[in-house]
Amino acid sequence: MSRAGAELSILFSPGCVQLLQEEVLVQGPKVLVTGATGLLGRAVCREFQAGGWTVVGTGYRRARPRFLYCDLTDEDGVRRLLHQFKPDLIVHCAAERRPDVVERLADATVQLNVNATGTLAKEAALCGALLLYISTDYVFDGRNPPYGEDDAPNPLNMYGRSKLEGEREVLRHCPGSVILRVPVLFGEVESVAESAVTSLWLKVQEGTEDSCLLDHCYQRFPTDTRDVAAVCRKLAERAKQLTEQPAGSAPRPINCQLNCSRLELLNLSVQPKPFMSAITDCLWPFTPDKRWRQTVFH
C-alpha cells in the first residue's frame, strides 16, 4: 500500500474491517483487490503498487497480517468496506477455483462465486467504482477452440457454471464492468501445490528417472500471473483515461458518431465538403493576412 501523503489506520472487526483514513493529502488512485492472498491476487497487488496505485487487498483464511480480513459473503461487511475505502477500481480475484472441490462444496461455491460477486457488483455500482471481474476459460466446453468474446459459453462443470453466473451478476448489477477470462495460472507460488501447473513438479519428482505419468488428453495454456496482472493494470488505466473529466465539467460521450444511412435511403444525404477545405472557408476572414486562404491550402 502506498503511504505517500496518506496515513491509513486499520481496525479489524468480525466479518470485515474498518478503515480510518487520516489527513489524506496526495495519493494515487485506489484499488481494492479481493482474493489478494491467492496466486493471482498477490501478483495484482504488486503490479498496481508498482504503478503508483493505493492498494488494499482482502483475504479470508490467510488474510492476516499482510492483508485485510473480509468475508465476501457478508453483505453488510462488504458494504462497509467499499463505503469506507471508496475505491476507484475493484479487481475481483476471489473465487473457489478448484473444480473438484467445487463439485463437493456446491452450495459454498455458489455463495462465493455467484452471490458474493453479485453483492460486490451492486456495491461497486453504488460507489461508482469500476469492477474488473476475473473469470475463466472453463465457461467454454472446449469443443471448438479458439474462443472469442462473442462465442456462446457452455460450461461442462460446476466451476465453469458458477463463474459464468458470476459474469452475469456483474453485468446485471454493474453495467460498464470489465470481465477478463483467464486460463490456468502459474506464478510466484507459496508452495508448488498452489498452482495446477507447478504442482506437476511433484509428479515429476515422484516419477522414475526419465519420466512420470501425466494425462495427455487435455490441452491447457498456462499463463503467468504477472502477465494477467499487467493486463489488469492497463485495462484500469485505459478506462481511467476514458472516464476522466476536467474538474467542474459535465460528462461527455466518448464517441457518438451518427449513422446517416436512413438519409441515404431517402435520397436526402449530401456529400460533405472535405473538413480542411470547409474549416478554411470559416477561418480565413479572421486572419491578419487575407492571402492565408490561398497560400496555405493552394
Short mmCIF file of C-alpha atoms in Angstrom, two decimals:
data_model
loop_
_atom_site.label_atom_id
_atom_site.label_comp_id
_atom_site.label_asym_id
_atom_site.label_seq_id
_atom_site.Cartn_x
_atom_site.Cartn_y
_atom_site.Cartn_z
CA MET A 1 0.00 0.00 0.00
CA SER A 2 1.31 3.43 -0.90
CA ARG A 3 1.86 5.55 2.20
CA ALA A 4 2.89 8.77 0.47
CA GLY A 5 0.58 11.57 1.52
CA ALA A 6 -1.77 9.36 3.49
CA GLU A 7 -1.92 7.62 6.84
CA LEU A 8 -4.25 4.63 6.85
CA SER A 9 -5.43 3.13 10.12
CA ILE A 10 -6.92 -0.37 10.07
CA LEU A 11 -9.32 -1.80 12.63
CA PHE A 12 -10.34 -5.45 12.37
CA SER A 13 -13.91 -6.43 13.21
CA PRO A 14 -15.97 -9.61 12.71
CA GLY A 15 -16.87 -10.11 9.10
CA CYS A 16 -14.77 -7.32 7.70
CA VAL A 17 -12.58 -4.35 8.57
CA GLN A 18 -12.91 -0.68 9.28
CA LEU A 19 -10.65 1.82 7.57
CA LEU A 20 -9.98 5.19 9.12
CA GLN A 21 -8.18 7.47 6.70
CA GLU A 22 -6.43 10.45 8.25
CA GLU A 23 -5.08 13.57 6.59
CA VAL A 24 -5.18 12.33 3.03
CA LEU A 25 -3.11 14.84 1.10
CA VAL A 26 -1.78 13.23 -2.06
CA GLN A 27 -2.36 9.65 -3.13
CA GLY A 28 -2.73 7.62 -6.27
CA PRO A 29 -5.99 6.14 -7.49
CA LYS A 30 -7.36 3.50 -5.14
CA VAL A 31 -7.83 -0.17 -5.98
CA LEU A 32 -9.41 -2.90 -3.87
CA VAL A 33 -8.20 -6.41 -4.69
CA THR A 34 -10.29 -9.33 -3.44
CA GLY A 35 -8.57 -12.66 -3.04
CA ALA A 36 -5.30 -10.81 -2.50
CA THR A 37 -3.86 -13.80 -0.62
CA GLY A 38 -4.21 -16.01 -3.68
CA LEU A 39 -1.85 -16.72 -6.55
CA LEU A 40 -3.29 -14.08 -8.89
CA GLY A 41 -4.34 -11.62 -6.20
CA ARG A 42 -0.80 -11.26 -4.88
CA ALA A 43 0.52 -10.52 -8.37
CA VAL A 44 -2.26 -7.98 -8.97
CA CYS A 45 -1.44 -6.17 -5.73
CA ARG A 46 2.26 -5.97 -6.62
CA GLU A 47 1.52 -4.71 -10.13
CA PHE A 48 -0.77 -1.91 -9.00
CA GLN A 49 1.55 -0.89 -6.17
CA ALA A 50 4.41 -0.62 -8.65
CA GLY A 51 2.15 1.52 -10.83
CA GLY A 52 1.57 4.07 -8.07
CA TRP A 53 -1.91 2.98 -7.01
CA THR A 54 -3.07 2.93 -3.40
CA VAL A 55 -3.82 -0.76 -2.89
CA VAL A 56 -5.94 -2.53 -0.29
CA GLY A 57 -6.03 -6.31 -0.58
CA THR A 58 -8.56 -8.51 1.17
CA GLY A 59 -8.38 -12.15 2.10
CA TYR A 60 -10.15 -14.70 4.22
CA ARG A 61 -8.30 -17.57 5.91
CA ARG A 62 -4.81 -16.28 5.04
CA ALA A 63 -5.53 -12.57 5.32
CA ARG A 64 -3.53 -11.52 8.35
CA PRO A 65 -1.07 -9.95 8.76
CA ARG A 66 -0.42 -8.78 5.17
CA PHE A 67 -3.99 -8.20 4.01
CA LEU A 68 -7.36 -7.16 5.38
CA TYR A 69 -9.75 -9.85 6.55
CA CYS A 70 -13.08 -9.75 4.74
CA ASP A 71 -15.80 -12.35 4.41
CA LEU A 72 -17.18 -11.58 0.96
CA THR A 73 -20.39 -13.48 1.74
CA ASP A 74 -21.15 -10.93 4.48
CA GLU A 75 -23.13 -8.29 2.57
CA ASP A 76 -23.00 -5.70 5.36
CA GLY A 77 -19.27 -6.15 5.77
CA VAL A 78 -18.64 -5.72 2.05
CA ARG A 79 -20.85 -2.63 2.01
CA ARG A 80 -18.93 -1.08 4.92
CA LEU A 81 -15.58 -1.78 3.32
CA LEU A 82 -16.45 -0.19 0.00
CA HIS A 83 -18.15 2.83 1.51
CA GLN A 84 -15.20 3.48 3.81
CA PHE A 85 -12.37 2.86 1.35
CA LYS A 86 -14.21 4.30 -1.69
CA PRO A 87 -12.08 2.55 -4.34
CA ASP A 88 -11.79 3.79 -7.88
CA LEU A 89 -11.33 0.20 -9.01
CA ILE A 90 -12.17 -3.27 -7.69
CA VAL A 91 -10.28 -6.28 -9.06
CA HIS A 92 -12.33 -9.30 -8.03
CA CYS A 93 -9.94 -12.26 -7.93
CA ALA A 94 -11.54 -14.16 -5.04
CA ALA A 95 -13.23 -17.42 -6.01
CA GLU A 96 -13.31 -21.11 -5.33
CA ARG A 97 -11.36 -22.19 -8.41
CA ARG A 98 -10.64 -25.89 -7.76
CA PRO A 99 -13.09 -27.82 -9.96
CA ASP A 100 -13.07 -30.99 -7.86
CA VAL A 101 -13.60 -29.04 -4.64
CA VAL A 102 -16.44 -27.10 -6.26
CA GLU A 103 -18.27 -30.34 -7.08
CA ARG A 104 -18.11 -31.38 -3.40
CA LEU A 105 -18.97 -27.97 -1.98
CA ALA A 106 -21.54 -26.70 -4.45
CA ASP A 107 -23.54 -24.54 -2.01
CA ALA A 108 -20.47 -22.81 -0.60
CA THR A 109 -19.20 -22.24 -4.13
CA VAL A 110 -22.42 -20.56 -5.20
CA GLN A 111 -22.24 -18.31 -2.15
CA LEU A 112 -18.73 -17.13 -3.05
CA ASN A 113 -18.55 -17.32 -6.83
CA VAL A 114 -22.08 -16.12 -7.57
CA ASN A 115 -23.85 -14.44 -4.65
CA ALA A 116 -20.83 -12.59 -3.25
CA THR A 117 -19.96 -11.44 -6.76
CA GLY A 118 -23.46 -10.04 -7.14
CA THR A 119 -23.13 -8.15 -3.85
CA LEU A 120 -19.78 -6.72 -4.89
CA ALA A 121 -21.23 -5.63 -8.24
CA LYS A 122 -24.17 -3.86 -6.58
CA GLU A 123 -21.92 -2.01 -4.16
CA ALA A 124 -19.41 -1.13 -6.90
CA ALA A 125 -22.22 0.48 -8.88
CA LEU A 126 -23.37 2.45 -5.83
CA CYS A 127 -19.92 3.81 -5.02
CA GLY A 128 -19.01 4.47 -8.66
CA ALA A 129 -16.09 2.05 -8.81
CA LEU A 130 -15.02 0.22 -11.95
CA LEU A 131 -15.31 -3.53 -11.39
CA LEU A 132 -12.86 -5.87 -13.08
CA TYR A 133 -14.06 -9.45 -12.68
CA ILE A 134 -11.66 -12.35 -13.16
CA SER A 135 -13.42 -15.21 -14.92
CA THR A 136 -12.19 -18.39 -16.57
CA ASP A 137 -11.81 -20.28 -19.84
CA TYR A 138 -13.92 -23.01 -18.20
CA VAL A 139 -17.06 -21.14 -19.24
CA PHE A 140 -16.50 -22.91 -22.60
CA ASP A 141 -16.84 -26.61 -23.34
CA GLY A 142 -13.52 -26.97 -25.18
CA ARG A 143 -15.02 -28.49 -28.34
CA ASN A 144 -14.45 -25.63 -30.79
CA PRO A 145 -11.41 -23.52 -29.86
CA PRO A 146 -10.08 -20.90 -30.01
CA TYR A 147 -12.85 -18.94 -28.31
CA GLY A 148 -13.60 -15.26 -28.70
CA GLU A 149 -15.55 -12.88 -26.53
CA ASP A 150 -18.71 -13.33 -28.58
CA ASP A 151 -18.73 -17.13 -28.60
CA ALA A 152 -21.54 -18.76 -26.64
CA PRO A 153 -20.43 -20.17 -23.27
CA ASN A 154 -21.26 -23.78 -22.48
CA PRO A 155 -19.57 -24.82 -19.23
CA LEU A 156 -19.18 -28.54 -18.56
CA ASN A 157 -18.73 -28.47 -14.80
CA MET A 158 -19.96 -26.68 -11.70
CA TYR A 159 -16.89 -24.45 -11.55
CA GLY A 160 -17.45 -23.13 -15.06
CA ARG A 161 -21.17 -22.66 -14.41
CA SER A 162 -20.53 -20.73 -11.21
CA LYS A 163 -18.08 -18.38 -12.90
CA LEU A 164 -20.46 -17.82 -15.80
CA GLU A 165 -23.22 -16.96 -13.32
CA GLY A 166 -20.74 -14.59 -11.68
CA GLU A 167 -20.21 -12.88 -15.04
CA ARG A 168 -23.96 -12.45 -15.42
CA GLU A 169 -24.28 -11.00 -11.92
CA VAL A 170 -21.56 -8.47 -12.72
CA LEU A 171 -23.19 -7.33 -15.95
CA ARG A 172 -26.66 -7.25 -14.41
CA HIS A 173 -25.77 -5.14 -11.39
CA CYS A 174 -22.81 -3.07 -12.59
CA PRO A 175 -23.03 -2.12 -16.28
CA GLY A 176 -19.71 -0.95 -17.66
CA SER A 177 -17.73 -3.55 -15.72
CA VAL A 178 -14.88 -5.44 -17.33
CA ILE A 179 -14.74 -9.26 -17.45
CA LEU A 180 -11.37 -10.88 -18.02
CA ARG A 181 -11.37 -14.62 -18.73
CA VAL A 182 -8.08 -16.32 -17.92
CA PRO A 183 -6.75 -19.87 -18.40
CA VAL A 184 -4.82 -21.99 -15.91
CA LEU A 185 -2.36 -19.82 -13.99
CA PHE A 186 1.13 -20.15 -12.58
CA GLY A 187 3.41 -17.65 -10.93
CA GLU A 188 5.31 -16.94 -7.75
CA VAL A 189 3.78 -19.65 -5.59
CA GLU A 190 3.95 -20.04 -1.83
CA SER A 191 4.02 -23.81 -2.38
CA VAL A 192 4.28 -25.82 -5.59
CA ALA A 193 0.80 -27.24 -4.94
CA GLU A 194 -0.76 -23.76 -5.18
CA SER A 195 -0.97 -23.91 -8.99
CA ALA A 196 -2.10 -26.80 -11.16
CA VAL A 197 0.95 -26.04 -13.32
CA THR A 198 3.68 -26.00 -10.68
CA SER A 199 2.07 -28.94 -8.87
CA LEU A 200 3.22 -31.10 -11.79
CA TRP A 201 6.70 -30.74 -10.31
CA LEU A 202 5.61 -33.04 -7.52
CA LYS A 203 4.62 -35.71 -10.05
CA VAL A 204 7.91 -35.29 -11.85
CA GLN A 205 9.80 -35.83 -8.61
CA GLU A 206 7.71 -38.89 -7.77
CA GLY A 207 8.28 -40.49 -11.21
CA THR A 208 11.07 -42.63 -12.49
CA GLU A 209 14.43 -41.25 -13.51
CA ASP A 210 13.25 -40.46 -17.02
CA SER A 211 9.53 -39.83 -16.89
CA CYS A 212 6.27 -39.74 -14.97
CA LEU A 213 2.70 -40.46 -16.00
CA LEU A 214 0.66 -37.38 -16.98
CA ASP A 215 -2.72 -37.00 -18.67
CA HIS A 216 -2.17 -36.04 -22.33
CA CYS A 217 -5.85 -35.72 -23.34
CA TYR A 218 -6.46 -32.16 -22.17
CA GLN A 219 -4.78 -29.17 -23.76
CA ARG A 220 -4.08 -26.23 -21.47
CA PHE A 221 -2.42 -22.86 -21.99
CA PRO A 222 -0.59 -21.88 -18.78
CA THR A 223 -0.41 -18.14 -18.19
CA ASP A 224 1.88 -16.20 -15.87
CA THR A 225 0.01 -14.25 -13.19
CA ARG A 226 2.38 -11.32 -13.73
CA ASP A 227 1.14 -11.01 -17.30
CA VAL A 228 -2.51 -11.13 -16.19
CA ALA A 229 -1.80 -8.53 -13.52
CA ALA A 230 -0.19 -6.23 -16.08
CA VAL A 231 -3.26 -6.55 -18.32
CA CYS A 232 -5.49 -5.68 -15.35
CA ARG A 233 -3.50 -2.52 -14.68
CA LYS A 234 -3.51 -1.50 -18.35
CA LEU A 235 -7.27 -2.08 -18.56
CA ALA A 236 -7.80 0.06 -15.48
CA GLU A 237 -5.59 2.87 -16.72
CA ARG A 238 -7.27 2.86 -20.14
CA ALA A 239 -10.71 3.02 -18.51
CA LYS A 240 -9.50 5.81 -16.24
CA GLN A 241 -8.31 7.86 -19.24
CA LEU A 242 -11.70 7.42 -20.94
CA THR A 243 -13.73 8.43 -17.91
CA GLU A 244 -11.71 11.35 -16.52
CA GLN A 245 -13.31 14.78 -16.97
CA PRO A 246 -11.86 18.21 -16.26
CA ALA A 247 -12.87 19.50 -12.83
CA GLY A 248 -16.34 21.02 -12.84
CA SER A 249 -17.16 19.91 -16.38
CA ALA A 250 -20.22 17.98 -17.47
CA PRO A 251 -19.65 14.38 -18.61
CA ARG A 252 -19.35 13.88 -22.34
CA PRO A 253 -19.74 10.78 -24.51
CA ILE A 254 -16.54 9.18 -25.79
CA ASN A 255 -17.78 8.54 -29.33
CA CYS A 256 -21.26 9.48 -30.55
CA GLN A 257 -20.76 9.07 -34.29
CA LEU A 258 -24.11 9.11 -36.11
CA ASN A 259 -25.29 6.62 -38.70
CA CYS A 260 -26.66 8.53 -41.72
CA SER A 261 -27.82 5.51 -43.74
CA ARG A 262 -31.51 6.45 -43.50
CA LEU A 263 -30.85 9.82 -45.13
CA GLU A 264 -29.08 7.97 -47.93
CA LEU A 265 -32.01 5.56 -48.37
CA LEU A 266 -34.37 8.52 -48.65
CA ASN A 267 -32.02 10.23 -51.12
CA LEU A 268 -31.67 13.18 -48.73
CA SER A 269 -27.98 12.95 -47.98
CA VAL A 270 -25.37 15.44 -49.16
CA GLN A 271 -21.72 14.96 -49.99
CA PRO A 272 -19.87 16.84 -47.25
CA LYS A 273 -17.09 19.18 -48.22
CA PRO A 274 -13.65 17.98 -47.00
CA PHE A 275 -13.02 19.26 -43.49
CA MET A 276 -9.76 21.07 -44.26
CA SER A 277 -11.39 22.99 -47.08
CA ALA A 278 -14.54 23.76 -45.08
CA ILE A 279 -12.68 24.96 -41.99
CA THR A 280 -10.50 27.17 -44.20
CA ASP A 281 -13.61 28.89 -45.53
CA CYS A 282 -14.72 29.56 -41.98
CA LEU A 283 -11.45 30.92 -40.59
CA TRP A 284 -9.67 32.78 -43.36
CA PRO A 285 -11.58 36.08 -42.87
CA PHE A 286 -10.16 36.28 -39.33
CA THR A 287 -6.52 36.02 -40.29
CA PRO A 288 -4.37 39.18 -40.46
CA ASP A 289 -3.19 38.21 -43.93
CA LYS A 290 -6.21 37.54 -46.14
CA ARG A 291 -3.90 35.74 -48.56
CA TRP A 292 -3.62 32.91 -45.97
CA ARG A 293 -6.54 31.15 -47.59
CA GLN A 294 -4.71 30.88 -50.88
CA THR A 295 -1.13 30.41 -49.72
CA VAL A 296 -1.69 27.66 -47.14
CA PHE A 297 -4.03 25.32 -48.96
CA HIS A 298 -3.39 26.01 -52.63
#
